[in-house]
Amino acid sequence: MKPQSRKRAIRPMAGKKKPRVSGGGGGDSFFESDTKQRGRRSSKDDYLESDDDLADLDAGQEEDEEGEGVPEETADEKRVRVAKEHLERIRAIAKRVEEEEEEEEEEEGRDEREGKRDSLVAEILQKEQLEESGRVRRYIASRVLSPEPADEFRLLVKHRQSVTAVALVEDDSRGFSASKDGAILHWDIESGKSEKYSWPSEDVLVSHYAKSLQNPARKRSKNVLALAVSSDGRYLASGGLDRHVHLWDTRTRQHLQAFHGHRGAISCLTFRQGTSQLFSGSFDRTIKLWNAEDRTHMDNLFGHQSETLTIDCLRRERLLTVGRDRTMRLWKVPEESQLVFRAPASSLECCCFINDNEFLSGSDDGSIELWSAMRKKPTHLIKNAHAPSLSSNDFSYKEDEPIMSNGGNMKNDHHGDANCSSAHLWVSSVAVCRGSDLAASGAANGVVRLWAVESDNKGIQPLFSYSLAGFINSIAFAKSARFLVAGVGQEPRLGRWGRVRNARNGVAIHPIRLKEDQTTVL
């Protein structure tokens, strides 16, 4: 075990150095635990949650005691089980198709029917693999139907304070949300039933390798700023003002590990798709790589000159980050390199991948930018993206055209009306439905906007606007594109500079109506 990380711009993820256990000590005083202070800590400070959370904690402990005798499934066993279940589902689909064809062609031989079924299974699996690898783009935006009068955002889960992050599992059956009061909820999409994660006592956190508090008279901060769930739905990661990345087991809602090492608040988290690799971004300007399966710290990435705000990752070993240094960076981890992008006359606030070579961002001047990994400037930019009068003809910028102060062709040259300040038009969150051309953005002007991302970097087209009051601090699409969830609050995620008093703190869900499916191989 190495006592201290060596500073460098970037290092490979795996295969070139032995991982270090996050809970290790070493010569660095930052990683030393203060056992004397922990011994003097009073029992009143043992719990992070408020008084009304003690019952939830007791229930969680009872569940843990009951399940102690059950052997834990290994990672390899889980992968084999999931693969078998997935193959059985595909075979069931193929069998239903075969039965429908048998009604029309009853004279076919058994061997021929089984051969056709196997071919159908292979075709379905190949299509899924192409979609997962990003080689197939689903053209969903053109299939989105206009919302009906009855379609509106419905509050699915309530929080006491502003929601800062939402995350969905791969099968769209459940989700997670976190708020500034430290509450982490696990909820079901269909029923809306929610369960709360109970924070362990301070002594338990320290035993899980959390850093001891320097001042035992103070309590550990409960403000959660970021969430991420692994592709297999087994692990949930949370981070916030206490400067730790907390790992949870979604099956038991138990705290597993506290990764320490960041010297600033944890502002963003993401799992690499299909793996247990976890990336964390912090106000200390660094990005760290962890392995959730092995509970180890793997690597450090340096480059941002100010706080890291947003992070995203797909299946490849590439990261997309935005920082307060007014830059967006594409990290090519195996190549030990990074590309730096700067938006014209604005500070980027959020970002997300469309695919490995295209990505989307939002800025504090209210604009939305479409980027290509091959260009340093945005290939397309829409100024005043959340302006009240935006329509399908309100485009502002092409790569070879000059950028005008009012957004070029924009019909309105202001940032909002009398009831909406320019700060409320900041694009605070963006999201893309995985593997598709459907995107969404959120601000604090009372709407969530859907966008169509045209292929070959041709531009962005506005689709529909869904009304939702409050700061839209986080957005997540269902993988099936059948609904959209938004984390909303009266205050912005990273501060208290604004307030929307008529907003309700919680998670809101909106259905998306689609025509029949369509995919195209890139």
Short mmCIF file of N, CA and C in Angstrom, two decimals, residues 37-195:
data_model
loop_
_atom_site.label_atom_id
_atom_site.label_comp_id
_atom_site.label_asym_id
_atom_site.label_seq_id
_atom_site.Cartn_x
_atom_site.Cartn_y
_atom_site.Cartn_z
N GLN A 37 -10.12 11.89 19.67
CA GLN A 37 -11.35 12.67 19.53
C GLN A 37 -12.55 11.76 19.41
N ARG A 38 -12.39 10.63 18.73
CA ARG A 38 -13.51 9.72 18.57
C ARG A 38 -13.93 9.13 19.91
N GLY A 39 -12.95 8.93 20.83
CA GLY A 39 -13.28 8.38 22.13
C GLY A 39 -14.01 9.35 23.01
N ARG A 40 -13.77 10.67 22.79
CA ARG A 40 -14.45 11.68 23.61
C ARG A 40 -15.79 12.09 23.03
N ARG A 41 -16.15 11.56 21.85
CA ARG A 41 -17.38 12.02 21.21
C ARG A 41 -18.60 11.58 22.01
N SER A 42 -19.53 12.48 22.20
CA SER A 42 -20.73 12.18 22.98
C SER A 42 -21.69 11.36 22.15
N SER A 43 -22.56 10.62 22.83
CA SER A 43 -23.52 9.78 22.12
C SER A 43 -24.55 10.59 21.40
N LYS A 44 -24.75 11.85 21.76
CA LYS A 44 -25.76 12.69 21.09
C LYS A 44 -25.37 12.99 19.66
N ASP A 45 -24.07 12.93 19.34
CA ASP A 45 -23.61 13.27 18.00
C ASP A 45 -23.42 12.04 17.13
N ASP A 46 -23.85 10.87 17.60
CA ASP A 46 -23.58 9.64 16.87
C ASP A 46 -24.37 9.56 15.58
N TYR A 47 -25.52 10.17 15.50
CA TYR A 47 -26.39 9.99 14.35
C TYR A 47 -26.40 11.24 13.50
N LEU A 48 -26.40 11.02 12.19
CA LEU A 48 -26.43 12.14 11.25
C LEU A 48 -27.84 12.60 10.98
N GLU A 49 -28.79 11.68 11.08
CA GLU A 49 -30.17 12.02 10.75
C GLU A 49 -30.85 12.73 11.90
N SER A 50 -31.99 13.34 11.64
CA SER A 50 -32.78 14.02 12.65
C SER A 50 -33.54 13.00 13.49
N ASP A 51 -34.30 13.51 14.48
CA ASP A 51 -34.96 12.62 15.44
C ASP A 51 -35.93 11.66 14.78
N ASP A 52 -36.61 12.14 13.73
CA ASP A 52 -37.64 11.30 13.13
C ASP A 52 -37.06 10.20 12.25
N ASP A 53 -35.73 10.11 12.17
CA ASP A 53 -35.12 9.07 11.36
C ASP A 53 -34.66 7.88 12.21
N LEU A 54 -34.79 7.95 13.56
CA LEU A 54 -34.29 6.88 14.41
C LEU A 54 -35.04 5.58 14.17
N ALA A 55 -36.34 5.68 13.92
CA ALA A 55 -37.13 4.48 13.66
C ALA A 55 -36.65 3.78 12.41
N ASP A 56 -36.32 4.57 11.35
CA ASP A 56 -35.83 3.97 10.11
C ASP A 56 -34.51 3.26 10.35
N LEU A 57 -33.65 3.85 11.20
CA LEU A 57 -32.35 3.24 11.48
C LEU A 57 -32.54 1.91 12.21
N ASP A 58 -33.43 1.87 13.22
CA ASP A 58 -33.67 0.63 13.94
C ASP A 58 -34.18 -0.47 13.02
N ALA A 59 -35.10 -0.09 12.11
CA ALA A 59 -35.64 -1.08 11.18
C ALA A 59 -34.55 -1.62 10.28
N GLY A 60 -33.66 -0.73 9.82
CA GLY A 60 -32.56 -1.18 8.95
C GLY A 60 -31.62 -2.11 9.67
N GLN A 61 -31.37 -1.84 10.99
CA GLN A 61 -30.48 -2.71 11.75
C GLN A 61 -31.10 -4.09 11.95
N GLU A 62 -32.43 -4.13 12.17
CA GLU A 62 -33.10 -5.41 12.33
C GLU A 62 -33.02 -6.23 11.06
N GLU A 63 -33.20 -5.55 9.89
CA GLU A 63 -33.11 -6.26 8.62
C GLU A 63 -31.71 -6.83 8.43
N ASP A 64 -30.71 -6.05 8.85
CA ASP A 64 -29.33 -6.49 8.69
C ASP A 64 -29.05 -7.73 9.54
N GLU A 65 -29.61 -7.75 10.81
CA GLU A 65 -29.40 -8.89 11.69
C GLU A 65 -30.07 -10.14 11.14
N GLU A 66 -31.25 -9.96 10.53
CA GLU A 66 -31.97 -11.11 10.00
C GLU A 66 -31.24 -11.72 8.81
N GLY A 67 -30.55 -10.88 8.03
CA GLY A 67 -29.91 -11.38 6.81
C GLY A 67 -28.47 -11.77 6.98
N GLU A 68 -27.97 -11.85 8.26
CA GLU A 68 -26.57 -12.15 8.46
C GLU A 68 -26.23 -13.57 8.04
N GLY A 69 -27.18 -14.48 8.15
CA GLY A 69 -26.88 -15.87 7.84
C GLY A 69 -26.93 -16.18 6.36
N VAL A 70 -27.37 -15.28 5.52
CA VAL A 70 -27.51 -15.53 4.09
C VAL A 70 -26.17 -15.30 3.42
N PRO A 71 -25.59 -16.25 2.69
CA PRO A 71 -24.30 -16.04 2.02
C PRO A 71 -24.44 -15.00 0.92
N GLU A 72 -23.46 -14.12 0.83
CA GLU A 72 -23.50 -13.04 -0.17
C GLU A 72 -23.07 -13.57 -1.53
N GLU A 73 -23.78 -13.16 -2.56
CA GLU A 73 -23.49 -13.59 -3.92
C GLU A 73 -22.25 -12.87 -4.43
N THR A 74 -21.33 -13.61 -5.04
CA THR A 74 -20.12 -12.99 -5.57
C THR A 74 -20.44 -12.27 -6.88
N ALA A 75 -19.48 -11.45 -7.31
CA ALA A 75 -19.68 -10.68 -8.54
C ALA A 75 -19.79 -11.61 -9.75
N ASP A 76 -18.94 -12.66 -9.82
CA ASP A 76 -18.99 -13.58 -10.95
C ASP A 76 -20.30 -14.36 -10.97
N GLU A 77 -20.76 -14.76 -9.80
CA GLU A 77 -22.04 -15.48 -9.74
C GLU A 77 -23.19 -14.60 -10.18
N LYS A 78 -23.14 -13.34 -9.79
CA LYS A 78 -24.21 -12.43 -10.19
C LYS A 78 -24.21 -12.21 -11.71
N ARG A 79 -23.00 -12.06 -12.29
CA ARG A 79 -22.94 -11.86 -13.74
C ARG A 79 -23.50 -13.05 -14.49
N VAL A 80 -23.17 -14.27 -14.02
CA VAL A 80 -23.69 -15.47 -14.67
C VAL A 80 -25.20 -15.54 -14.53
N ARG A 81 -25.70 -15.24 -13.32
CA ARG A 81 -27.15 -15.29 -13.11
C ARG A 81 -27.88 -14.28 -13.97
N VAL A 82 -27.37 -13.04 -14.02
CA VAL A 82 -28.03 -12.00 -14.82
C VAL A 82 -28.00 -12.37 -16.30
N ALA A 83 -26.88 -12.93 -16.77
CA ALA A 83 -26.79 -13.32 -18.18
C ALA A 83 -27.79 -14.42 -18.52
N LYS A 84 -27.93 -15.40 -17.61
CA LYS A 84 -28.89 -16.48 -17.85
C LYS A 84 -30.32 -15.94 -17.86
N GLU A 85 -30.64 -15.06 -16.91
CA GLU A 85 -31.99 -14.50 -16.87
C GLU A 85 -32.29 -13.69 -18.13
N HIS A 86 -31.28 -12.92 -18.58
CA HIS A 86 -31.48 -12.12 -19.79
C HIS A 86 -31.69 -13.02 -21.00
N LEU A 87 -30.90 -14.09 -21.11
CA LEU A 87 -31.05 -15.01 -22.23
C LEU A 87 -32.41 -15.68 -22.20
N GLU A 88 -32.90 -16.04 -21.01
CA GLU A 88 -34.23 -16.65 -20.92
C GLU A 88 -35.32 -15.68 -21.37
N ARG A 89 -35.16 -14.40 -21.02
CA ARG A 89 -36.16 -13.41 -21.47
C ARG A 89 -36.15 -13.29 -22.99
N ILE A 90 -34.96 -13.27 -23.58
CA ILE A 90 -34.87 -13.18 -25.04
C ILE A 90 -35.48 -14.41 -25.69
N ARG A 91 -35.22 -15.58 -25.11
CA ARG A 91 -35.81 -16.81 -25.67
C ARG A 91 -37.32 -16.80 -25.55
N ALA A 92 -37.83 -16.25 -24.45
CA ALA A 92 -39.29 -16.15 -24.30
C ALA A 92 -39.89 -15.25 -25.37
N ILE A 93 -39.21 -14.14 -25.66
CA ILE A 93 -39.70 -13.25 -26.73
C ILE A 93 -39.68 -13.97 -28.07
N ALA A 94 -38.57 -14.67 -28.34
CA ALA A 94 -38.47 -15.40 -29.61
C ALA A 94 -39.52 -16.49 -29.69
N LYS A 95 -39.83 -17.14 -28.56
CA LYS A 95 -40.84 -18.19 -28.57
C LYS A 95 -42.22 -17.64 -28.88
N ARG A 96 -42.52 -16.45 -28.33
CA ARG A 96 -43.82 -15.85 -28.65
C ARG A 96 -43.93 -15.52 -30.13
N VAL A 97 -42.85 -15.00 -30.70
CA VAL A 97 -42.86 -14.71 -32.14
C VAL A 97 -43.02 -16.00 -32.93
N GLU A 98 -42.33 -17.07 -32.46
CA GLU A 98 -42.43 -18.36 -33.15
C GLU A 98 -43.85 -18.90 -33.11
N GLU A 99 -44.52 -18.75 -31.96
CA GLU A 99 -45.89 -19.25 -31.84
C GLU A 99 -46.84 -18.50 -32.76
N GLU A 100 -46.59 -17.20 -32.91
CA GLU A 100 -47.44 -16.44 -33.84
C GLU A 100 -47.23 -16.90 -35.28
N GLU A 101 -45.98 -17.22 -35.61
CA GLU A 101 -45.71 -17.68 -36.98
C GLU A 101 -46.23 -19.09 -37.20
N GLU A 102 -46.27 -19.90 -36.13
CA GLU A 102 -46.76 -21.28 -36.26
C GLU A 102 -48.22 -21.31 -36.66
N GLU A 103 -48.97 -20.32 -36.23
CA GLU A 103 -50.38 -20.28 -36.60
C GLU A 103 -50.56 -20.12 -38.10
N GLU A 104 -49.60 -19.45 -38.72
CA GLU A 104 -49.69 -19.22 -40.17
C GLU A 104 -48.99 -20.33 -40.96
N GLU A 105 -47.96 -20.92 -40.38
CA GLU A 105 -47.19 -21.94 -41.08
C GLU A 105 -47.07 -23.18 -40.20
N GLU A 106 -48.12 -23.94 -40.11
CA GLU A 106 -48.13 -25.10 -39.23
C GLU A 106 -47.42 -26.30 -39.83
N GLU A 107 -47.12 -26.26 -41.13
CA GLU A 107 -46.52 -27.40 -41.79
C GLU A 107 -44.99 -27.42 -41.70
N GLU A 108 -44.38 -26.43 -41.15
CA GLU A 108 -42.92 -26.38 -41.06
C GLU A 108 -42.42 -27.44 -40.07
N GLY A 109 -41.24 -27.96 -40.34
CA GLY A 109 -40.63 -28.95 -39.47
C GLY A 109 -40.15 -28.35 -38.16
N ARG A 110 -39.96 -29.23 -37.14
CA ARG A 110 -39.54 -28.77 -35.83
C ARG A 110 -38.13 -28.17 -35.87
N ASP A 111 -37.23 -28.86 -36.60
CA ASP A 111 -35.85 -28.38 -36.67
C ASP A 111 -35.78 -27.00 -37.31
N GLU A 112 -36.57 -26.79 -38.33
CA GLU A 112 -36.55 -25.50 -39.00
C GLU A 112 -37.09 -24.40 -38.09
N ARG A 113 -38.12 -24.72 -37.30
CA ARG A 113 -38.67 -23.74 -36.38
C ARG A 113 -37.65 -23.38 -35.30
N GLU A 114 -36.94 -24.38 -34.77
CA GLU A 114 -35.94 -24.09 -33.75
C GLU A 114 -34.79 -23.26 -34.31
N GLY A 115 -34.44 -23.54 -35.57
CA GLY A 115 -33.39 -22.75 -36.20
C GLY A 115 -33.79 -21.29 -36.37
N LYS A 116 -35.03 -21.05 -36.74
CA LYS A 116 -35.51 -19.68 -36.88
C LYS A 116 -35.55 -18.99 -35.52
N ARG A 117 -35.92 -19.72 -34.47
CA ARG A 117 -35.96 -19.12 -33.15
C ARG A 117 -34.56 -18.72 -32.68
N ASP A 118 -33.58 -19.60 -32.91
CA ASP A 118 -32.20 -19.27 -32.54
C ASP A 118 -31.69 -18.07 -33.31
N SER A 119 -32.06 -17.98 -34.58
CA SER A 119 -31.64 -16.83 -35.38
C SER A 119 -32.26 -15.54 -34.85
N LEU A 120 -33.51 -15.63 -34.41
CA LEU A 120 -34.17 -14.46 -33.86
C LEU A 120 -33.53 -14.03 -32.55
N VAL A 121 -33.17 -15.01 -31.71
CA VAL A 121 -32.47 -14.68 -30.46
C VAL A 121 -31.16 -13.98 -30.75
N ALA A 122 -30.39 -14.51 -31.71
CA ALA A 122 -29.11 -13.89 -32.07
C ALA A 122 -29.31 -12.48 -32.61
N GLU A 123 -30.37 -12.28 -33.39
CA GLU A 123 -30.63 -10.95 -33.94
C GLU A 123 -30.97 -9.95 -32.84
N ILE A 124 -31.78 -10.37 -31.87
CA ILE A 124 -32.14 -9.47 -30.77
C ILE A 124 -30.91 -9.13 -29.93
N LEU A 125 -30.10 -10.15 -29.62
CA LEU A 125 -28.90 -9.90 -28.83
C LEU A 125 -27.92 -9.00 -29.56
N GLN A 126 -27.78 -9.17 -30.86
CA GLN A 126 -26.87 -8.32 -31.63
C GLN A 126 -27.36 -6.88 -31.64
N LYS A 127 -28.67 -6.69 -31.77
CA LYS A 127 -29.22 -5.34 -31.76
C LYS A 127 -28.98 -4.67 -30.41
N GLU A 128 -29.17 -5.41 -29.31
CA GLU A 128 -28.94 -4.83 -27.99
C GLU A 128 -27.47 -4.48 -27.79
N GLN A 129 -26.57 -5.35 -28.30
CA GLN A 129 -25.15 -5.07 -28.16
C GLN A 129 -24.75 -3.81 -28.93
N LEU A 130 -25.31 -3.63 -30.12
CA LEU A 130 -25.01 -2.43 -30.91
C LEU A 130 -25.53 -1.18 -30.22
N GLU A 131 -26.70 -1.28 -29.61
CA GLU A 131 -27.23 -0.12 -28.90
C GLU A 131 -26.37 0.22 -27.69
N GLU A 132 -25.93 -0.80 -26.95
CA GLU A 132 -25.11 -0.55 -25.77
C GLU A 132 -23.76 0.04 -26.14
N SER A 133 -23.19 -0.37 -27.27
CA SER A 133 -21.87 0.11 -27.67
C SER A 133 -21.93 1.48 -28.32
N GLY A 134 -23.13 2.00 -28.59
CA GLY A 134 -23.25 3.31 -29.20
C GLY A 134 -23.21 3.30 -30.72
N ARG A 135 -23.18 2.13 -31.34
CA ARG A 135 -23.13 2.05 -32.80
C ARG A 135 -24.51 2.15 -33.42
N VAL A 136 -25.54 2.11 -32.62
CA VAL A 136 -26.91 2.26 -33.10
C VAL A 136 -27.53 3.48 -32.41
N ARG A 137 -28.08 4.36 -33.19
CA ARG A 137 -28.78 5.51 -32.63
C ARG A 137 -30.28 5.31 -32.77
N ARG A 138 -30.98 5.43 -31.68
CA ARG A 138 -32.43 5.34 -31.72
C ARG A 138 -33.01 6.72 -32.02
N TYR A 139 -33.78 6.81 -33.07
CA TYR A 139 -34.38 8.09 -33.44
C TYR A 139 -35.73 8.21 -32.74
N ILE A 140 -35.67 8.75 -31.54
CA ILE A 140 -36.85 8.85 -30.69
C ILE A 140 -37.52 10.20 -30.81
N ALA A 141 -36.74 11.26 -31.02
CA ALA A 141 -37.29 12.62 -31.01
C ALA A 141 -38.43 12.79 -32.01
N SER A 142 -38.29 12.20 -33.20
CA SER A 142 -39.34 12.34 -34.21
C SER A 142 -40.59 11.55 -33.86
N ARG A 143 -40.49 10.66 -32.89
CA ARG A 143 -41.63 9.84 -32.49
C ARG A 143 -42.35 10.38 -31.26
N VAL A 144 -41.81 11.44 -30.65
CA VAL A 144 -42.45 12.00 -29.46
C VAL A 144 -43.73 12.72 -29.87
N LEU A 145 -44.83 12.33 -29.26
CA LEU A 145 -46.12 12.93 -29.56
C LEU A 145 -46.37 14.14 -28.66
N SER A 146 -47.17 15.04 -29.15
CA SER A 146 -47.52 16.23 -28.38
C SER A 146 -48.24 15.82 -27.09
N PRO A 147 -47.86 16.40 -25.97
CA PRO A 147 -48.51 16.01 -24.70
C PRO A 147 -49.99 16.37 -24.70
N GLU A 148 -50.78 15.49 -24.13
CA GLU A 148 -52.22 15.72 -24.02
C GLU A 148 -52.50 16.62 -22.82
N PRO A 149 -53.67 17.21 -22.77
CA PRO A 149 -53.99 18.10 -21.64
C PRO A 149 -53.83 17.45 -20.28
N ALA A 150 -54.08 16.14 -20.21
CA ALA A 150 -53.96 15.45 -18.92
C ALA A 150 -52.51 15.16 -18.56
N ASP A 151 -51.59 15.25 -19.52
CA ASP A 151 -50.17 14.97 -19.25
C ASP A 151 -49.53 16.15 -18.55
N GLU A 152 -48.99 15.91 -17.41
CA GLU A 152 -48.28 16.95 -16.67
C GLU A 152 -47.34 16.29 -15.65
N PHE A 153 -46.43 17.07 -15.12
CA PHE A 153 -45.54 16.54 -14.09
C PHE A 153 -46.35 16.18 -12.86
N ARG A 154 -46.10 14.99 -12.35
CA ARG A 154 -46.74 14.50 -11.13
C ARG A 154 -45.68 14.30 -10.06
N LEU A 155 -45.91 14.84 -8.88
CA LEU A 155 -44.95 14.70 -7.79
C LEU A 155 -44.95 13.25 -7.33
N LEU A 156 -43.82 12.57 -7.53
CA LEU A 156 -43.71 11.16 -7.19
C LEU A 156 -43.24 10.96 -5.76
N VAL A 157 -42.26 11.76 -5.33
CA VAL A 157 -41.68 11.64 -4.00
C VAL A 157 -41.46 13.04 -3.44
N LYS A 158 -41.77 13.21 -2.16
CA LYS A 158 -41.57 14.49 -1.50
C LYS A 158 -40.27 14.50 -0.69
N HIS A 159 -39.62 15.64 -0.66
CA HIS A 159 -38.46 15.87 0.20
C HIS A 159 -38.70 17.13 1.02
N ARG A 160 -38.04 17.21 2.16
CA ARG A 160 -38.20 18.39 3.01
C ARG A 160 -37.46 19.59 2.45
N GLN A 161 -36.32 19.36 1.79
CA GLN A 161 -35.55 20.44 1.19
C GLN A 161 -35.31 20.14 -0.28
N SER A 162 -34.63 21.06 -0.96
CA SER A 162 -34.46 20.95 -2.41
C SER A 162 -33.75 19.66 -2.79
N VAL A 163 -34.28 19.00 -3.83
CA VAL A 163 -33.65 17.80 -4.36
C VAL A 163 -32.44 18.20 -5.19
N THR A 164 -31.33 17.56 -4.96
CA THR A 164 -30.08 17.89 -5.64
C THR A 164 -29.68 16.88 -6.71
N ALA A 165 -30.19 15.64 -6.64
CA ALA A 165 -29.78 14.61 -7.59
C ALA A 165 -30.84 13.54 -7.69
N VAL A 166 -31.02 13.00 -8.90
CA VAL A 166 -31.87 11.83 -9.14
C VAL A 166 -31.09 10.85 -10.01
N ALA A 167 -31.42 9.56 -9.88
CA ALA A 167 -30.77 8.51 -10.68
C ALA A 167 -31.76 7.37 -10.88
N LEU A 168 -31.70 6.72 -12.05
CA LEU A 168 -32.58 5.61 -12.38
C LEU A 168 -31.75 4.37 -12.66
N VAL A 169 -32.32 3.19 -12.34
CA VAL A 169 -31.66 1.93 -12.65
C VAL A 169 -31.91 1.59 -14.11
N GLU A 170 -31.19 0.58 -14.59
CA GLU A 170 -31.22 0.23 -16.02
C GLU A 170 -32.61 -0.19 -16.49
N ASP A 171 -33.37 -0.90 -15.67
CA ASP A 171 -34.66 -1.42 -16.13
C ASP A 171 -35.82 -0.46 -15.89
N ASP A 172 -35.53 0.77 -15.48
CA ASP A 172 -36.55 1.82 -15.32
C ASP A 172 -37.59 1.49 -14.26
N SER A 173 -37.31 0.54 -13.38
CA SER A 173 -38.32 0.14 -12.40
C SER A 173 -38.26 0.97 -11.12
N ARG A 174 -37.10 1.52 -10.80
CA ARG A 174 -36.96 2.26 -9.56
C ARG A 174 -35.91 3.34 -9.71
N GLY A 175 -35.89 4.25 -8.75
CA GLY A 175 -34.96 5.35 -8.81
C GLY A 175 -34.52 5.79 -7.43
N PHE A 176 -33.62 6.76 -7.40
CA PHE A 176 -33.06 7.28 -6.16
C PHE A 176 -33.02 8.80 -6.23
N SER A 177 -33.15 9.42 -5.08
CA SER A 177 -33.08 10.88 -5.01
C SER A 177 -32.43 11.29 -3.70
N ALA A 178 -31.82 12.47 -3.72
CA ALA A 178 -31.16 13.00 -2.52
C ALA A 178 -31.45 14.49 -2.43
N SER A 179 -31.38 15.03 -1.21
CA SER A 179 -31.70 16.43 -1.00
C SER A 179 -30.68 17.07 -0.07
N LYS A 180 -30.84 18.36 0.12
CA LYS A 180 -29.90 19.11 0.95
C LYS A 180 -29.99 18.75 2.43
N ASP A 181 -31.09 18.16 2.85
CA ASP A 181 -31.21 17.78 4.26
C ASP A 181 -30.58 16.43 4.57
N GLY A 182 -29.94 15.82 3.56
CA GLY A 182 -29.26 14.55 3.78
C GLY A 182 -30.09 13.32 3.53
N ALA A 183 -31.36 13.49 3.19
CA ALA A 183 -32.23 12.34 2.95
C ALA A 183 -31.92 11.72 1.60
N ILE A 184 -31.78 10.39 1.60
CA ILE A 184 -31.61 9.61 0.38
C ILE A 184 -32.76 8.63 0.31
N LEU A 185 -33.56 8.71 -0.75
CA LEU A 185 -34.76 7.89 -0.89
C LEU A 185 -34.61 6.94 -2.07
N HIS A 186 -35.17 5.77 -1.89
CA HIS A 186 -35.23 4.73 -2.90
C HIS A 186 -36.71 4.51 -3.20
N TRP A 187 -37.16 4.74 -4.45
CA TRP A 187 -38.59 4.71 -4.75
C TRP A 187 -38.89 3.88 -5.98
N ASP A 188 -40.14 3.41 -6.01
CA ASP A 188 -40.63 2.58 -7.10
C ASP A 188 -41.38 3.46 -8.11
N ILE A 189 -41.11 3.25 -9.39
CA ILE A 189 -41.72 4.09 -10.42
C ILE A 189 -43.22 3.88 -10.50
N GLU A 190 -43.67 2.64 -10.47
CA GLU A 190 -45.09 2.35 -10.66
C GLU A 190 -45.92 2.80 -9.46
N SER A 191 -45.52 2.39 -8.27
CA SER A 191 -46.33 2.65 -7.09
C SER A 191 -46.00 3.96 -6.40
N GLY A 192 -44.79 4.47 -6.60
CA GLY A 192 -44.37 5.67 -5.89
C GLY A 192 -43.97 5.41 -4.45
N LYS A 193 -43.98 4.15 -4.02
CA LYS A 193 -43.60 3.82 -2.65
C LYS A 193 -42.11 4.07 -2.47
N SER A 194 -41.76 4.72 -1.37
CA SER A 194 -40.36 5.09 -1.15
C SER A 194 -39.85 4.50 0.17
N GLU A 195 -38.54 4.28 0.22
CA GLU A 195 -37.85 3.81 1.41
C GLU A 195 -36.65 4.71 1.65
#
